[in-house]
Short mmCIF file of C-alpha atoms in Angstrom, two decimals:
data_model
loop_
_atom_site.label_atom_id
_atom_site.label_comp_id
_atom_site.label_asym_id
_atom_site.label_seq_id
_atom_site.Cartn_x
_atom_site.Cartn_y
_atom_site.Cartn_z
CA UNK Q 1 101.39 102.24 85.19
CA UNK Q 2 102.70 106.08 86.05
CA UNK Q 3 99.42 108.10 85.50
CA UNK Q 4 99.91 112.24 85.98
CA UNK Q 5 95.84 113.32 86.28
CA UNK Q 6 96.05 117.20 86.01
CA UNK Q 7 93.19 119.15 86.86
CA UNK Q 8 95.48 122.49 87.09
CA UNK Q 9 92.43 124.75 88.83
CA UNK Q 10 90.92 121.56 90.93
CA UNK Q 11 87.26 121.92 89.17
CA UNK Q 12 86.65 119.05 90.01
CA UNK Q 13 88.35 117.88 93.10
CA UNK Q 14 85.87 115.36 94.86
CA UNK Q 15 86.04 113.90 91.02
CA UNK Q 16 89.44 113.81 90.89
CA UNK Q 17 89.80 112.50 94.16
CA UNK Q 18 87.84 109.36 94.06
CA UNK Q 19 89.31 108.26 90.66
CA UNK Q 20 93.17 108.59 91.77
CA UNK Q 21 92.16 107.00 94.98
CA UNK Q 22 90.42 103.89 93.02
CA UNK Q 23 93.42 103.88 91.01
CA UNK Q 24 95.86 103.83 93.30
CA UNK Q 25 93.89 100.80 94.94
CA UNK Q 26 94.35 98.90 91.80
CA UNK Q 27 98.24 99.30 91.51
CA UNK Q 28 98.55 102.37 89.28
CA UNK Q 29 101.18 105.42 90.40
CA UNK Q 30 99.11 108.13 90.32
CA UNK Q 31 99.54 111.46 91.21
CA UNK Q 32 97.17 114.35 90.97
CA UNK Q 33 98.49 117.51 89.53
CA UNK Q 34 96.25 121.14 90.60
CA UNK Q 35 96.69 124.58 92.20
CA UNK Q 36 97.98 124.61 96.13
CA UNK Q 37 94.77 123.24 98.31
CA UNK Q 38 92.40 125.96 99.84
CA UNK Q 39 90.47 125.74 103.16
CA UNK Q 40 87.11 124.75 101.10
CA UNK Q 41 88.97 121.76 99.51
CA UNK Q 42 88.32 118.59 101.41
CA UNK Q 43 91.01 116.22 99.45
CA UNK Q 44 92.76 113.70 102.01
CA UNK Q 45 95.05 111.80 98.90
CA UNK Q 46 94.49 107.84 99.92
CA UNK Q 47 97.88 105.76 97.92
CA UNK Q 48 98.63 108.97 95.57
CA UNK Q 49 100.24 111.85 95.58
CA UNK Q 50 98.80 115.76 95.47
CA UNK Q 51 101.46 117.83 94.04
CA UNK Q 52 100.27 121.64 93.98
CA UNK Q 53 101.90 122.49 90.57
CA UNK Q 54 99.61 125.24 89.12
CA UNK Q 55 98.87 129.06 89.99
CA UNK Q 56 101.00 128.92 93.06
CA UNK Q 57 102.04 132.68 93.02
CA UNK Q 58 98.59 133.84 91.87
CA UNK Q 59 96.80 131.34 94.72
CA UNK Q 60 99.50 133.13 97.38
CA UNK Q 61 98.23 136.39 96.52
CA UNK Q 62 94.17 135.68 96.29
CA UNK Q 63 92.72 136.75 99.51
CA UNK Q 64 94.78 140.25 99.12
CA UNK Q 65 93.57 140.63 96.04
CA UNK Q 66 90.52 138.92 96.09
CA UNK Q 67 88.88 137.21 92.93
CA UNK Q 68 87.93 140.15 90.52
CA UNK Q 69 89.61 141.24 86.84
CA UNK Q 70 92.84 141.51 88.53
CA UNK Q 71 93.46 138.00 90.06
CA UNK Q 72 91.91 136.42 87.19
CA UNK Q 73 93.98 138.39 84.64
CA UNK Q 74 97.29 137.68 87.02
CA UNK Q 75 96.10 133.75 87.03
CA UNK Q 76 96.06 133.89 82.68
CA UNK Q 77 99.69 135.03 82.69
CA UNK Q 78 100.62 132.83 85.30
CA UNK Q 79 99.28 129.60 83.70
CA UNK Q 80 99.90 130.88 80.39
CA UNK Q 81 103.67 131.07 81.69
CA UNK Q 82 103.94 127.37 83.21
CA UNK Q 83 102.35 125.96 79.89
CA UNK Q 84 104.81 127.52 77.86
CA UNK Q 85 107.96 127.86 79.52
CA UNK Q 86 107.41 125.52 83.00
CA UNK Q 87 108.68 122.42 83.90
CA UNK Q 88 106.43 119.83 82.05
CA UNK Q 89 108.79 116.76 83.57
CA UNK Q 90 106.02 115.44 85.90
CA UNK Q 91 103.66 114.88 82.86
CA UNK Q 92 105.91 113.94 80.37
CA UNK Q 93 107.74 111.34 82.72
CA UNK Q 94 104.41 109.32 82.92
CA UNK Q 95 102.97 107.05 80.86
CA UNK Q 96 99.77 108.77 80.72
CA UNK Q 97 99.13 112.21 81.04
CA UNK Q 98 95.14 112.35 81.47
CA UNK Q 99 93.73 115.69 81.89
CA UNK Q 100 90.40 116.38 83.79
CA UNK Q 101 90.19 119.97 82.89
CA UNK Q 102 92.06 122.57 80.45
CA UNK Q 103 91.44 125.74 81.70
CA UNK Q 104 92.48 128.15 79.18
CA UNK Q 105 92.40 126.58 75.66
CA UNK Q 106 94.86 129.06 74.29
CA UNK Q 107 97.68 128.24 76.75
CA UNK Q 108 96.41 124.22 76.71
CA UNK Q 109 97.34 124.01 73.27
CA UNK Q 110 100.77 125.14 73.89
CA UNK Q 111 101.59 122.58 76.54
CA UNK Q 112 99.93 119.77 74.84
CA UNK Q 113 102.33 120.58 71.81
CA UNK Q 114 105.38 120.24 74.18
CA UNK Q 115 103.71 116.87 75.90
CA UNK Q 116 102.62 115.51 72.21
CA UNK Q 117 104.80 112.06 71.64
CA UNK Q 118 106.35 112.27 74.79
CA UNK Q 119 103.61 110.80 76.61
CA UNK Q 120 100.28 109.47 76.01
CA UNK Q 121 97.68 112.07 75.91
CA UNK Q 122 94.18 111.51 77.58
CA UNK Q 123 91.51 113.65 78.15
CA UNK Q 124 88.23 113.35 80.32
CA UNK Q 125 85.30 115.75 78.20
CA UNK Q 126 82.65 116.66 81.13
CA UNK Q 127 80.91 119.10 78.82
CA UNK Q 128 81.07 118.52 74.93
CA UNK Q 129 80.16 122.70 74.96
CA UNK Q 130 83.78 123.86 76.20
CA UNK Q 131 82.30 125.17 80.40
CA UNK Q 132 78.76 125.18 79.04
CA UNK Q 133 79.52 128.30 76.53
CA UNK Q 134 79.98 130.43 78.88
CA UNK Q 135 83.43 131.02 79.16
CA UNK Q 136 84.69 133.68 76.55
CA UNK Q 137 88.43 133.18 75.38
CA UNK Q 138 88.90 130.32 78.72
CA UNK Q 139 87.48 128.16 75.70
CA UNK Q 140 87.94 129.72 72.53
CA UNK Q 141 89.67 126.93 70.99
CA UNK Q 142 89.12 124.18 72.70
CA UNK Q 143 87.19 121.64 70.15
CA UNK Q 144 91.23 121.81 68.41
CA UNK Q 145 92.55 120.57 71.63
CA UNK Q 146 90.25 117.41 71.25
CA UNK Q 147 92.40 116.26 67.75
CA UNK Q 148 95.35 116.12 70.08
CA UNK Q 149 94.80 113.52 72.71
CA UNK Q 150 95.05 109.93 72.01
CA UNK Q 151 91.77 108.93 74.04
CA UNK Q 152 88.87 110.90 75.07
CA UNK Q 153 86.52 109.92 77.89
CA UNK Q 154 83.05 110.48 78.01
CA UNK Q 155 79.96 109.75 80.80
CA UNK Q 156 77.25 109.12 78.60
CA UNK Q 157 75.65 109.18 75.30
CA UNK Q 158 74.82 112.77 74.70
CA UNK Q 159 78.69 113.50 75.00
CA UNK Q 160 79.68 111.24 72.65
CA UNK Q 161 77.12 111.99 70.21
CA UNK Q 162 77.93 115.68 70.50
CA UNK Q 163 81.55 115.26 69.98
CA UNK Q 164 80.74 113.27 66.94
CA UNK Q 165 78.43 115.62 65.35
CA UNK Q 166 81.25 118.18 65.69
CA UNK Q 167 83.26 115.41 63.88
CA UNK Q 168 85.84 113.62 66.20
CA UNK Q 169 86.85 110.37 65.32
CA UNK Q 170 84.25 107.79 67.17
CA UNK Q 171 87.41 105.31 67.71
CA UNK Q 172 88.98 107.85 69.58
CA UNK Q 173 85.90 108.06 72.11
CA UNK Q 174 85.27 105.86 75.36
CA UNK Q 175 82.47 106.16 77.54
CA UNK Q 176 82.69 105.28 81.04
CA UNK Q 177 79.95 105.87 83.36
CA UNK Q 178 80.42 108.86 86.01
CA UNK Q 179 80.15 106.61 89.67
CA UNK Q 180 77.81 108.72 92.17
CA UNK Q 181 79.76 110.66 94.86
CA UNK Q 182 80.09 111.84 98.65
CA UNK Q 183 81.20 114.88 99.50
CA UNK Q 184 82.46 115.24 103.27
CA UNK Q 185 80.24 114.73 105.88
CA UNK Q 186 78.95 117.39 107.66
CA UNK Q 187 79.96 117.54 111.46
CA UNK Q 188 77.50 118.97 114.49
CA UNK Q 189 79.81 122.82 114.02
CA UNK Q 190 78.59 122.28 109.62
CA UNK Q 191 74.95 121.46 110.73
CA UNK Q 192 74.66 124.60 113.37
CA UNK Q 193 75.26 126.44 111.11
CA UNK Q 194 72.64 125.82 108.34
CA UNK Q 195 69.02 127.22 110.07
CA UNK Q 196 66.85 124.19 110.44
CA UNK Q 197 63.83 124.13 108.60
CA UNK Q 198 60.59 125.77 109.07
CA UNK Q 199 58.54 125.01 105.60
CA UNK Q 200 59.29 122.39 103.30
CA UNK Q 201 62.58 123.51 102.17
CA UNK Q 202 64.01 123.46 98.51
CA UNK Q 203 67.91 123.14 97.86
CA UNK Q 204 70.06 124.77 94.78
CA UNK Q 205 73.62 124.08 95.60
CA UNK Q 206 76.68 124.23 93.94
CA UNK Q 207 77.97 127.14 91.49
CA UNK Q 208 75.75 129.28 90.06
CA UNK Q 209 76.12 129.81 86.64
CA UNK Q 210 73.74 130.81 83.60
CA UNK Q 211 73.17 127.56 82.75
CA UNK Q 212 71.76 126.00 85.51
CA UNK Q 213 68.90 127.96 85.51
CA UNK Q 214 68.60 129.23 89.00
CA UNK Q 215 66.09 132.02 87.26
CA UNK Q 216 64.05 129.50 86.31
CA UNK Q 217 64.04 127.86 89.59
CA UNK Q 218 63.39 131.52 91.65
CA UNK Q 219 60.40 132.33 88.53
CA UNK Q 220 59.12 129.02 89.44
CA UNK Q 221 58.90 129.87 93.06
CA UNK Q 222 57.64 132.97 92.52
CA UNK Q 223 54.60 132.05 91.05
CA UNK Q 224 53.74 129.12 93.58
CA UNK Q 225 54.30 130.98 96.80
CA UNK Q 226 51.94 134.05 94.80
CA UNK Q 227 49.68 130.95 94.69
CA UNK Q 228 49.59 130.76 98.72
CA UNK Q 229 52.01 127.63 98.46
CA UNK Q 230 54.21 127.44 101.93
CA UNK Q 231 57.88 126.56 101.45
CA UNK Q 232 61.38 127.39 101.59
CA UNK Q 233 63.77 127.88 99.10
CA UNK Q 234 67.83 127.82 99.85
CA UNK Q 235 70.77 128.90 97.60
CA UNK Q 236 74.02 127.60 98.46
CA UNK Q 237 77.21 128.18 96.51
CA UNK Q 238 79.35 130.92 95.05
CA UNK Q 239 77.67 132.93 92.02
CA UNK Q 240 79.34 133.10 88.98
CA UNK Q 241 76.44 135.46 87.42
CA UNK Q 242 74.88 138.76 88.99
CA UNK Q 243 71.82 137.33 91.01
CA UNK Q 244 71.06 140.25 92.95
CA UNK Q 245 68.30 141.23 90.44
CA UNK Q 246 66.93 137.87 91.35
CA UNK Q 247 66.58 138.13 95.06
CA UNK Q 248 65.99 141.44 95.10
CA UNK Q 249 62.89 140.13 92.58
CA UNK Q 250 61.96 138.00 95.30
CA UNK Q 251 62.06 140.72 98.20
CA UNK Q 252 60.36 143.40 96.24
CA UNK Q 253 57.09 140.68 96.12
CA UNK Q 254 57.54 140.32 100.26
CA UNK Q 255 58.88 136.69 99.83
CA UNK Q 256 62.32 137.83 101.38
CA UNK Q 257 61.79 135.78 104.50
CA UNK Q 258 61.34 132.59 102.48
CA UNK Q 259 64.81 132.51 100.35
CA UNK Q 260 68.00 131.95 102.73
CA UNK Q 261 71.27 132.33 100.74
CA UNK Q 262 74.51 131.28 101.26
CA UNK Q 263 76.52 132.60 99.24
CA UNK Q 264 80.43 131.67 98.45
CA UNK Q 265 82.94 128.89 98.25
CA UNK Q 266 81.75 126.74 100.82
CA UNK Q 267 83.31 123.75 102.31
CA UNK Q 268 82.05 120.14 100.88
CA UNK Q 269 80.90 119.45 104.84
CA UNK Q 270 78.73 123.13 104.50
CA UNK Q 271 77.43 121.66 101.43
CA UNK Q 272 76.09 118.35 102.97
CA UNK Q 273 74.85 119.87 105.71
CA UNK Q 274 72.17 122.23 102.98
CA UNK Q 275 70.98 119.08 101.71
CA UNK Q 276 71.11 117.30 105.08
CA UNK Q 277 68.07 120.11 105.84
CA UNK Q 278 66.54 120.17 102.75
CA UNK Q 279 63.47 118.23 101.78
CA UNK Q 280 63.82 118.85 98.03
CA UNK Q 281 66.81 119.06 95.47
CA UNK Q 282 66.39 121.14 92.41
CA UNK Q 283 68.52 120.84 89.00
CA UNK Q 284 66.66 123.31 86.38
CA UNK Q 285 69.68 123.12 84.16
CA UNK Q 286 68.95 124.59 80.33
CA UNK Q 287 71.96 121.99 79.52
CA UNK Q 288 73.92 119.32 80.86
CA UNK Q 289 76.11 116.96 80.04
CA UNK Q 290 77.06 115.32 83.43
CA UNK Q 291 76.15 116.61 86.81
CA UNK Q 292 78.32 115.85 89.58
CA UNK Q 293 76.11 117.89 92.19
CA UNK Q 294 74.00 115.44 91.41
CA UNK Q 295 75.36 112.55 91.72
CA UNK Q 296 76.95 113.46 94.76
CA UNK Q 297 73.35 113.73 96.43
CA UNK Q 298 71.93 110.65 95.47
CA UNK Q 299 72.68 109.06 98.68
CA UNK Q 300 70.37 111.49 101.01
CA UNK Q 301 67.52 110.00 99.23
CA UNK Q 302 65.98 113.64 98.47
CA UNK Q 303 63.26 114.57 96.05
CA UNK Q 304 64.87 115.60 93.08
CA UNK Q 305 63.45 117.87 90.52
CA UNK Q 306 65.69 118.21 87.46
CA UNK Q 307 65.09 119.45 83.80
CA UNK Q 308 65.33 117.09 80.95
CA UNK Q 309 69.02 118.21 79.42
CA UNK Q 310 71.88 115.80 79.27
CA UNK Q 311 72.15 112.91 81.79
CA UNK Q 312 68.85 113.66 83.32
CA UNK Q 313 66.97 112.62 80.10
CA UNK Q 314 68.15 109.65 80.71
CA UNK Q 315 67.03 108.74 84.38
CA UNK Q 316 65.09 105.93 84.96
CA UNK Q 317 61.29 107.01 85.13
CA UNK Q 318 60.50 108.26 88.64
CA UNK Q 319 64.02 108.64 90.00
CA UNK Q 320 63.48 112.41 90.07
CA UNK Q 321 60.63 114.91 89.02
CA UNK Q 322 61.64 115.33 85.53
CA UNK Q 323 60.63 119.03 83.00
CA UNK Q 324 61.32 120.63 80.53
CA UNK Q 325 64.52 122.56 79.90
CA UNK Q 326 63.98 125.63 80.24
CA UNK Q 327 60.78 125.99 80.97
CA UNK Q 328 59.43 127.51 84.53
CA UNK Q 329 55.76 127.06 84.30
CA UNK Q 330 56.02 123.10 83.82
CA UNK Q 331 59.21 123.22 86.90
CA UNK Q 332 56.19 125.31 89.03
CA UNK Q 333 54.03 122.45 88.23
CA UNK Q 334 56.37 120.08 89.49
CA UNK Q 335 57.78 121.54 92.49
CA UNK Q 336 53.80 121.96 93.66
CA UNK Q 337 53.52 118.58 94.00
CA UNK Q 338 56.01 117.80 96.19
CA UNK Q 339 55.82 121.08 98.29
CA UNK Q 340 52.74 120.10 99.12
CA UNK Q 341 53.24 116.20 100.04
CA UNK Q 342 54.93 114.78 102.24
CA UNK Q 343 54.47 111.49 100.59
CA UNK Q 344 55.39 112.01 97.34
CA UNK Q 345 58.64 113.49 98.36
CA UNK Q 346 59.42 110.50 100.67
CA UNK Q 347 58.82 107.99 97.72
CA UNK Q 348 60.93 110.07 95.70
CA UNK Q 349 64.13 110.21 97.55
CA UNK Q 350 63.83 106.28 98.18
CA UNK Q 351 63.72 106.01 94.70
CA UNK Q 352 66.93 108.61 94.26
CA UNK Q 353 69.01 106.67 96.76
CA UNK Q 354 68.02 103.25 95.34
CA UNK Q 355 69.03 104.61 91.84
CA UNK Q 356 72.45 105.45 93.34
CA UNK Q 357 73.37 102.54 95.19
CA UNK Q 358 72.89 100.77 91.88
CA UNK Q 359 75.32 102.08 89.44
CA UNK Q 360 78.70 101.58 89.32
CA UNK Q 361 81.47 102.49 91.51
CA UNK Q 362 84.54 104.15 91.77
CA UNK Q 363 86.82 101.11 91.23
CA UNK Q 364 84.71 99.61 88.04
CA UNK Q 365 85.62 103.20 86.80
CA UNK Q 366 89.20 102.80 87.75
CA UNK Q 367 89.55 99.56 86.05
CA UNK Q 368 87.86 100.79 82.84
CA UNK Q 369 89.98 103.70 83.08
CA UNK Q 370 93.31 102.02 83.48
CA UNK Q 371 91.91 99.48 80.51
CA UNK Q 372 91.76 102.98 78.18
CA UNK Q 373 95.44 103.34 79.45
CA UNK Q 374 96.52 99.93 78.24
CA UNK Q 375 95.14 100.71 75.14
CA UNK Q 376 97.15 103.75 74.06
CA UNK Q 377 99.96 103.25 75.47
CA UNK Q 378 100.36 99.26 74.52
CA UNK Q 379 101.39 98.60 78.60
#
């Protein structure tokens, strides 16, 4: 089986990763189709093949230009150009094209026209809500792209309901469920360079986007350490939303020395080493379909504190401090308790890592995946 996996702008790379590695284990060609690697990537391809296809004159030119109106405009065209004019050969020549991500639904639909009955057409939906809303004309269009693709896979319930309710056929839809995940380790240079502890210290990593609620999380705060409540609280990741009204919120009430940010692309191994030093994980998303920060912490058996959107509504009772989407006042509530016990955190995270080491793995994923294959394309 000759699988192209194209995730054009590497979203998803750790992702993307582990499922063409697990693949490749079980005797499938794969070969993983994205932009040209940066310094924060952390792929090593194990029995496939990277091939650095996508934005490779606008990813040559980003650090001159840096990542504002400009480079993004440059990256449309340039994308916009490959889908419609570029050599599709390494997809079409497949048996499966499966794509992980379409970045800009407008261009998508052109190259899925020009891929249509050449090869078979699958497509992984992380978020039934096209990058969580909150992506302007990136997604205008993208519930169209859906009718095109021969199988669509899904990591839980709430997906597949949603795409129903916006009427895709239910045959067309396989669920498979998302494996947990390890980023790179961190090394002794990655840990030096994350301050140690002095409170009880509470982790947001990852992007920061609208929809994950990191106002929420910093209103929460707010109003505990007001309270006289002692604790940390670290933000790690690259912003995709103005938050300097939010620290500066935070400064202005002479709780500056309590937040330390860090603030960019950072490498998976900067990433660990955050949660290696933090005592609590927060996840106040307003919505959710999957979470793959998440799921890649499982294994340092942190408290978690997570809202009730998506996946996390369905978490067996206990596995994480669970709230309200949306609602600060109930996440303050939660977040006391742990800040303030030692205990209750430690018989959290057990819980959190035993949670992880029991769902599936990367290979059952593979095989179900490859099974999806067999089924469209009759191989």
């Amino acid at each position: 089986m000759k699988v192209a996996m194209c995730d054009p702008s590497l979203f998803t790379g750790r992702y993307d990763d582990s499922l063409c590695a697990a693949m490749a284990g079980e005797g499938a060609e794969v070969a993983l189709l994205g932009r040209p690697m940066r310094a924060t990537d952390a792929i090593v391809p194990r029995g496939y093949r990277y091939e650095p296809r996508f934005f490779r004159r606008s990813e040559a030119l980003r650090r001159r230009m840096g990542e504002g109106r400009a480079f993004r405009l440059l990256k449309a065209a340039e994308y916009g150009l490959s889908c419609a004019l570029g050599d599709l050969a390494p997809l079409a020549g497949a048996d499966v094209a499966h794509m992980q991500w379409l970045p800009l639904a407008p261009a998508d639909r052109i190259m899925l026209r020009r891929l249509k009955g050449r090869t078979a057409l699958v497509h992984t939906v992380h978020n039934a809500d096209a990058y969580h809303a909150d992506a302007g004309v990136q997604g205008r269009g993208y519930r169209g792209l859906l009718d095109m693709f021969d199988a669509l896979i899904v990591h839980g319930g709430t997906t597949r309901e949603a795409l129903e309710r916006q009427g895709v056929d239910p045959k067309r839809i396989h669920v498979i469920p998302h494996p947990p995940m390890r980023l790179a380790p961190a090394g002794a240079e990655d840990l030096a360079q994350v301050p140690d502890a002095i409170l009880p210290r509470l982790l947001f990593f990852g992007t920061i986007r609208p929809y994950k609620g990191v106002d929420l999380l910093l209103e929460a705060c707010l109003s505990l350490w007001r309270a006289g409540h002692r604790f940390e609280l670290a933000l790690a990741g690259k912003p995709f939303m103005d938050i300097a009204p939010l620290i500066e919120r935070v400064r202005a009430a002479g709780f500056g020395e309590r937040l330390i940010t860090d603030l960019a692309f950072l490498t998976e191994q900067r990433l660990d080493a955050h949660m290696a030093k933090a005592d609590i994980l927060a996840f106040p998303y307003r919505h959710i379909d999957s979470s793959g920060a998440f799921l890649s912490a499982l294994h340092h058996g942190k408290a978690m504190v997570t809202s009730d959107a998506g996946m996390f509504a369905d978490l067996p009772e206990g596995v994480a401090a669970r709230t309200p989407a949306g609602n600060a006042p109930a996440l303050a509530q939660a977040l006391l308790l742990l800040v303030e016990s030692a205990a209750i955190r430690q018989a959290l995270g057990a819980r959190a890592r035993t949670y992880g080491d029991s769902m599936g793995n990367w290979k059952d994923m593979a095989l179900a995946t490859i099974a999806i294959y067999r089924g469209v394309t009759g191989k």
